[in-house]
Amino acid sequence: MARKFFVGGNFKMNGTQKSIADIISNLNNANLDPNTEVVLSPPALYLLLTRSQADPKFGVAAQNVFDKPMGAYTGELSVEQLHDCGVSWALVGHSERRVILKEDDDFAARKTKAAIDGGLGVILCVGETLEERESGKTVDVVTRQLGAVASRLSVQDWAKVVIAYEPVWAIGTGKVATTEQAQEVHAALRKFVADSISPSVAENIRIIYGGSVNDKNCQELAKQPDVDGFLVGGASLKPAFVDIINARL
Ligand code: PEP
């Protein structure tokens, strides 16, 4: 079965009610590839606005989620609260949370498990730093990050996961991975899933690329056999996001 192309827009800590409403209105009125699944991830404050204004065909993702169901966790949002507000996805393990907020592999794994148990899909981000790439550790790092999650999920849980390969050195830097670099890591991730989870999960799971994707580089990347879509930061705030969603047309 062909994997459905998946494009996520991570607005990060950008936007206002007005600018986010404009982005959504542009997407609602655009001609988009019906074979691409699109998920929008605004800052938490604008999740409700996004859910109420975006066409129901778009999914909405929180940029973060907590692993406990409720209680004294100041500043956090629970899976149940997201679900209650029509949010059906969460980003987990984004490098900005791993690097800036020092979130470790097991925390990402616990959040992933909690999100899936509560009915959310998870866009699970993995990726190496420049230093790790230059010392030949890329595959070790991304499989370690994925392995931590694998140790907490059941085989069935993986149906709710999209893996985002996001080299840290390519995020927000304008330096995109070459098509060969992206394909090589995506293939290694798929092999890891086949060997450590199951061949059928590996065949079906979407592995998307993130890191300075734009309307100029998306088409070549989209042709790679193991690239099943994109996680887009900066360019998701611009009208050209439509061209990235339509990369396979
Ligand atoms: C991201 O934040 O997930 C990302 C890939 O950002 P950018 O597209 O801006 O590099």
Short mmCIF file of C-alpha atoms and ligand atoms in Angstrom, two decimals:
data_model
loop_
_atom_site.label_atom_id
_atom_site.label_comp_id
_atom_site.label_asym_id
_atom_site.label_seq_id
_atom_site.Cartn_x
_atom_site.Cartn_y
_atom_site.Cartn_z
CA MET A 1 0.00 0.00 0.00
CA ALA A 2 1.37 3.42 -0.93
CA ARG A 3 2.15 5.68 1.99
CA LYS A 4 0.10 8.90 1.98
CA PHE A 5 2.29 11.99 1.57
CA PHE A 6 2.29 14.03 4.79
CA VAL A 7 3.16 17.71 5.22
CA GLY A 8 3.25 19.42 8.60
CA GLY A 9 3.57 23.16 9.13
CA ASN A 10 5.35 24.04 12.38
CA PHE A 11 4.74 27.73 13.03
CA LYS A 12 6.99 27.56 16.14
CA MET A 13 6.63 30.69 18.35
CA ASN A 14 5.51 32.86 15.43
CA GLY A 15 2.28 34.56 14.49
CA THR A 16 -0.63 36.58 15.82
CA GLN A 17 -4.38 35.95 15.64
CA LYS A 18 -4.42 38.01 12.44
CA SER A 19 -1.43 36.43 10.69
CA ILE A 20 -2.46 32.89 11.60
CA ALA A 21 -6.02 33.52 10.38
CA ASP A 22 -4.52 34.79 7.10
CA ILE A 23 -2.36 31.65 6.69
CA ILE A 24 -5.38 29.45 7.34
CA SER A 25 -7.60 31.37 4.95
CA ASN A 26 -4.93 31.06 2.24
CA LEU A 27 -4.78 27.29 2.78
CA ASN A 28 -8.56 26.88 2.94
CA ASN A 29 -8.85 28.54 -0.47
CA ALA A 30 -5.87 26.89 -2.17
CA ASN A 31 -5.97 24.03 -4.64
CA LEU A 32 -4.17 21.34 -2.70
CA ASP A 33 -3.13 17.84 -3.67
CA PRO A 34 -5.95 15.67 -2.26
CA ASN A 35 -3.43 12.86 -1.78
CA THR A 36 -1.42 14.86 0.76
CA GLU A 37 -2.32 14.89 4.45
CA VAL A 38 -1.73 18.35 5.93
CA VAL A 39 -1.30 19.13 9.62
CA LEU A 40 -0.91 22.64 11.05
CA SER A 41 0.98 23.29 14.26
CA PRO A 42 0.50 26.82 15.63
CA PRO A 43 1.65 28.04 19.05
CA ALA A 44 -0.57 26.56 21.81
CA LEU A 45 -2.47 29.84 22.29
CA TYR A 46 -3.76 29.60 18.72
CA LEU A 47 -4.68 25.91 18.59
CA LEU A 48 -8.39 26.63 19.14
CA LEU A 49 -8.41 29.43 16.60
CA THR A 50 -6.70 27.13 14.09
CA ARG A 51 -9.09 24.26 14.75
CA SER A 52 -12.14 26.49 14.37
CA GLN A 53 -10.97 28.28 11.22
CA ALA A 54 -9.13 25.57 9.30
CA ASP A 55 -11.05 23.34 6.93
CA PRO A 56 -11.75 20.02 8.71
CA LYS A 57 -9.54 18.24 6.14
CA PHE A 58 -6.52 19.78 7.89
CA GLY A 59 -5.24 18.20 11.07
CA VAL A 60 -4.03 20.35 13.95
CA ALA A 61 -0.96 19.50 16.02
CA ALA A 62 0.27 20.84 19.34
CA GLN A 63 3.98 21.70 19.32
CA ASN A 64 4.37 19.93 22.66
CA VAL A 65 2.43 17.76 25.09
CA PHE A 66 3.02 16.51 28.64
CA ASP A 67 3.14 12.88 29.73
CA LYS A 68 0.90 13.21 32.81
CA PRO A 69 -2.91 13.29 32.60
CA MET A 70 -3.63 16.30 34.87
CA GLY A 71 -2.52 18.15 37.94
CA ALA A 72 0.14 20.46 39.27
CA TYR A 73 2.30 20.87 36.15
CA THR A 74 2.43 24.61 35.59
CA GLY A 75 2.65 25.60 31.96
CA GLU A 76 1.99 22.16 30.50
CA LEU A 77 -0.88 20.83 28.37
CA SER A 78 -2.26 17.32 28.69
CA VAL A 79 -3.24 14.88 25.98
CA GLU A 80 -6.84 14.98 27.25
CA GLN A 81 -6.98 18.78 26.99
CA LEU A 82 -5.67 18.69 23.43
CA HIS A 83 -8.15 16.00 22.48
CA ASP A 84 -10.95 18.03 24.10
CA CYS A 85 -10.06 20.97 21.83
CA GLY A 86 -10.06 18.98 18.58
CA VAL A 87 -6.28 18.72 18.37
CA SER A 88 -5.43 15.33 16.93
CA TRP A 89 -1.63 15.43 16.68
CA ALA A 90 1.38 16.44 18.77
CA LEU A 91 4.97 17.15 17.81
CA VAL A 92 7.36 15.31 20.11
CA GLY A 93 11.14 15.47 20.35
CA HIS A 94 11.64 18.56 18.21
CA SER A 95 15.32 19.50 18.34
CA GLU A 96 14.47 22.93 19.73
CA ARG A 97 13.02 21.13 22.75
CA ARG A 98 15.84 18.59 22.94
CA VAL A 99 18.61 21.19 22.59
CA ILE A 100 17.21 24.37 24.20
CA LEU A 101 14.96 22.79 26.84
CA LYS A 102 17.21 19.76 27.44
CA GLU A 103 14.46 17.20 26.91
CA ASP A 104 15.97 13.73 26.76
CA ASP A 105 15.19 10.62 24.70
CA ASP A 106 13.15 8.96 27.43
CA PHE A 107 11.01 12.06 28.04
CA ALA A 108 10.22 12.12 24.31
CA ALA A 109 9.37 8.42 24.54
CA ARG A 110 7.06 8.91 27.54
CA LYS A 111 5.28 11.81 25.84
CA THR A 112 4.86 9.76 22.68
CA LYS A 113 3.33 6.86 24.61
CA ALA A 114 0.98 9.15 26.57
CA ALA A 115 -0.15 10.92 23.41
CA ILE A 116 -0.88 7.67 21.59
CA ASP A 117 -2.67 6.14 24.57
CA GLY A 118 -4.86 9.26 24.67
CA GLY A 119 -5.75 8.99 20.98
CA LEU A 120 -3.38 11.53 19.41
CA GLY A 121 -1.07 10.97 16.47
CA VAL A 122 2.57 11.87 17.03
CA ILE A 123 5.05 13.54 14.73
CA LEU A 124 8.23 12.22 16.31
CA CYS A 125 11.31 14.27 15.47
CA VAL A 126 14.82 12.83 15.39
CA GLY A 127 18.03 14.33 14.06
CA GLU A 128 21.74 14.81 14.55
CA THR A 129 23.79 17.94 15.26
CA LEU A 130 26.49 19.10 12.84
CA GLU A 131 29.19 17.76 15.16
CA GLU A 132 27.50 14.36 15.28
CA ARG A 133 27.22 14.27 11.48
CA GLU A 134 30.83 15.27 10.99
CA SER A 135 32.00 12.55 13.34
CA GLY A 136 30.02 9.92 11.42
CA LYS A 137 27.43 9.36 14.17
CA THR A 138 24.25 10.32 12.31
CA VAL A 139 22.66 6.87 12.11
CA ASP A 140 23.69 6.01 15.69
CA VAL A 141 22.05 9.18 17.00
CA VAL A 142 18.76 8.92 15.12
CA THR A 143 18.36 5.20 15.85
CA ARG A 144 19.16 5.83 19.54
CA GLN A 145 16.42 8.51 19.63
CA LEU A 146 13.97 6.22 17.84
CA GLY A 147 15.01 3.19 19.92
CA ALA A 148 14.09 5.00 23.15
CA VAL A 149 10.57 5.42 21.81
CA ALA A 150 10.46 1.85 20.48
CA SER A 151 11.16 0.56 23.97
CA ARG A 152 7.88 2.12 25.21
CA LEU A 153 5.49 1.50 22.27
CA SER A 154 3.58 -1.60 21.23
CA VAL A 155 3.75 -2.71 17.61
CA GLN A 156 0.18 -1.39 17.11
CA ASP A 157 1.10 2.05 18.51
CA TRP A 158 3.32 2.73 15.49
CA ALA A 159 0.26 3.18 13.27
CA LYS A 160 -0.15 6.55 15.06
CA VAL A 161 3.42 7.75 14.46
CA VAL A 162 4.99 9.81 11.69
CA ILE A 163 8.79 10.02 12.00
CA ALA A 164 10.34 13.38 11.09
CA TYR A 165 14.03 13.25 10.25
CA GLU A 166 15.28 16.75 11.00
CA PRO A 167 19.04 17.28 10.95
CA VAL A 168 19.62 19.97 13.58
CA TRP A 169 22.15 21.75 11.33
CA ALA A 170 19.47 22.18 8.65
CA ILE A 171 16.69 23.61 10.83
CA GLY A 172 16.13 27.30 10.27
CA THR A 173 19.60 27.68 8.78
CA GLY A 174 18.78 27.68 5.06
CA LYS A 175 21.12 24.64 4.75
CA VAL A 176 19.00 21.81 3.41
CA ALA A 177 20.22 18.20 3.43
CA THR A 178 21.01 16.97 -0.06
CA THR A 179 18.53 14.53 -1.53
CA GLU A 180 21.16 11.79 -1.05
CA GLN A 181 21.74 12.69 2.60
CA ALA A 182 18.01 12.70 3.30
CA GLN A 183 17.35 9.44 1.44
CA GLU A 184 20.29 7.71 3.15
CA VAL A 185 19.05 8.52 6.67
CA HIS A 186 15.41 7.80 5.83
CA ALA A 187 16.40 4.38 4.47
CA ALA A 188 18.46 3.70 7.62
CA LEU A 189 15.51 4.66 9.81
CA ARG A 190 13.18 2.41 7.84
CA LYS A 191 15.65 -0.47 8.14
CA PHE A 192 15.88 0.11 11.90
CA VAL A 193 12.07 -0.02 12.14
CA ALA A 194 11.98 -3.22 10.04
CA ASP A 195 14.65 -4.92 12.16
CA SER A 196 13.58 -3.76 15.62
CA ILE A 197 9.79 -3.34 15.30
CA SER A 198 8.41 -5.15 12.25
CA PRO A 199 8.78 -5.20 8.45
CA SER A 200 5.13 -4.28 8.02
CA VAL A 201 5.42 -1.24 10.32
CA ALA A 202 8.50 -0.20 8.32
CA GLU A 203 6.61 -0.52 5.06
CA ASN A 204 3.69 1.59 6.28
CA ILE A 205 5.24 4.28 8.48
CA ARG A 206 5.67 7.76 7.01
CA ILE A 207 9.19 9.19 7.36
CA ILE A 208 9.16 12.89 6.55
CA TYR A 209 12.07 15.30 6.15
CA GLY A 210 12.45 18.65 7.91
CA GLY A 211 15.16 21.29 7.67
CA SER A 212 14.94 24.39 5.48
CA VAL A 213 12.44 22.85 3.07
CA ASN A 214 11.11 25.45 0.64
CA ASP A 215 9.21 25.67 -2.62
CA LYS A 216 12.51 25.37 -4.59
CA ASN A 217 13.98 22.24 -3.00
CA CYS A 218 10.83 20.27 -2.12
CA GLN A 219 10.24 18.58 -5.46
CA GLU A 220 13.60 16.81 -5.67
CA LEU A 221 13.37 15.70 -2.05
CA ALA A 222 9.83 14.42 -2.62
CA LYS A 223 11.09 12.11 -5.38
CA GLN A 224 13.23 10.08 -2.97
CA PRO A 225 11.70 6.67 -2.35
CA ASP A 226 11.86 6.92 1.45
CA VAL A 227 10.82 10.58 1.76
CA ASP A 228 7.09 10.55 2.55
CA GLY A 229 6.58 14.26 3.14
CA PHE A 230 7.94 17.22 5.05
CA LEU A 231 7.90 19.02 8.35
CA VAL A 232 8.19 22.69 7.43
CA GLY A 233 9.09 25.53 9.78
CA GLY A 234 9.79 28.98 8.32
CA ALA A 235 8.24 28.32 4.91
CA SER A 236 4.94 27.18 6.44
CA LEU A 237 4.29 30.83 7.39
CA LYS A 238 4.48 31.90 3.75
CA PRO A 239 2.13 31.49 0.78
CA ALA A 240 4.73 29.16 -0.81
CA PHE A 241 3.69 26.52 1.75
CA VAL A 242 1.02 25.61 -0.81
CA ASP A 243 3.75 24.64 -3.32
CA ILE A 244 5.41 22.42 -0.71
CA ILE A 245 2.11 20.66 0.02
CA ASN A 246 1.78 20.18 -3.74
CA ALA A 247 5.38 18.96 -4.19
CA ARG A 248 4.24 15.71 -5.74
CA LEU A 249 1.82 17.21 -8.30
C1 PEP B 1 11.15 22.71 11.93
O1 PEP B 1 11.03 23.54 12.80
O2 PEP B 1 10.67 21.58 12.13
C2 PEP B 1 11.85 23.06 10.68
C3 PEP B 1 12.13 22.11 9.85
O3 PEP B 1 12.16 24.37 10.50
P1 PEP B 1 12.70 25.08 9.12
O4 PEP B 1 11.82 24.54 8.00
O5 PEP B 1 12.50 26.54 9.34
O6 PEP B 1 14.11 24.67 8.94
#
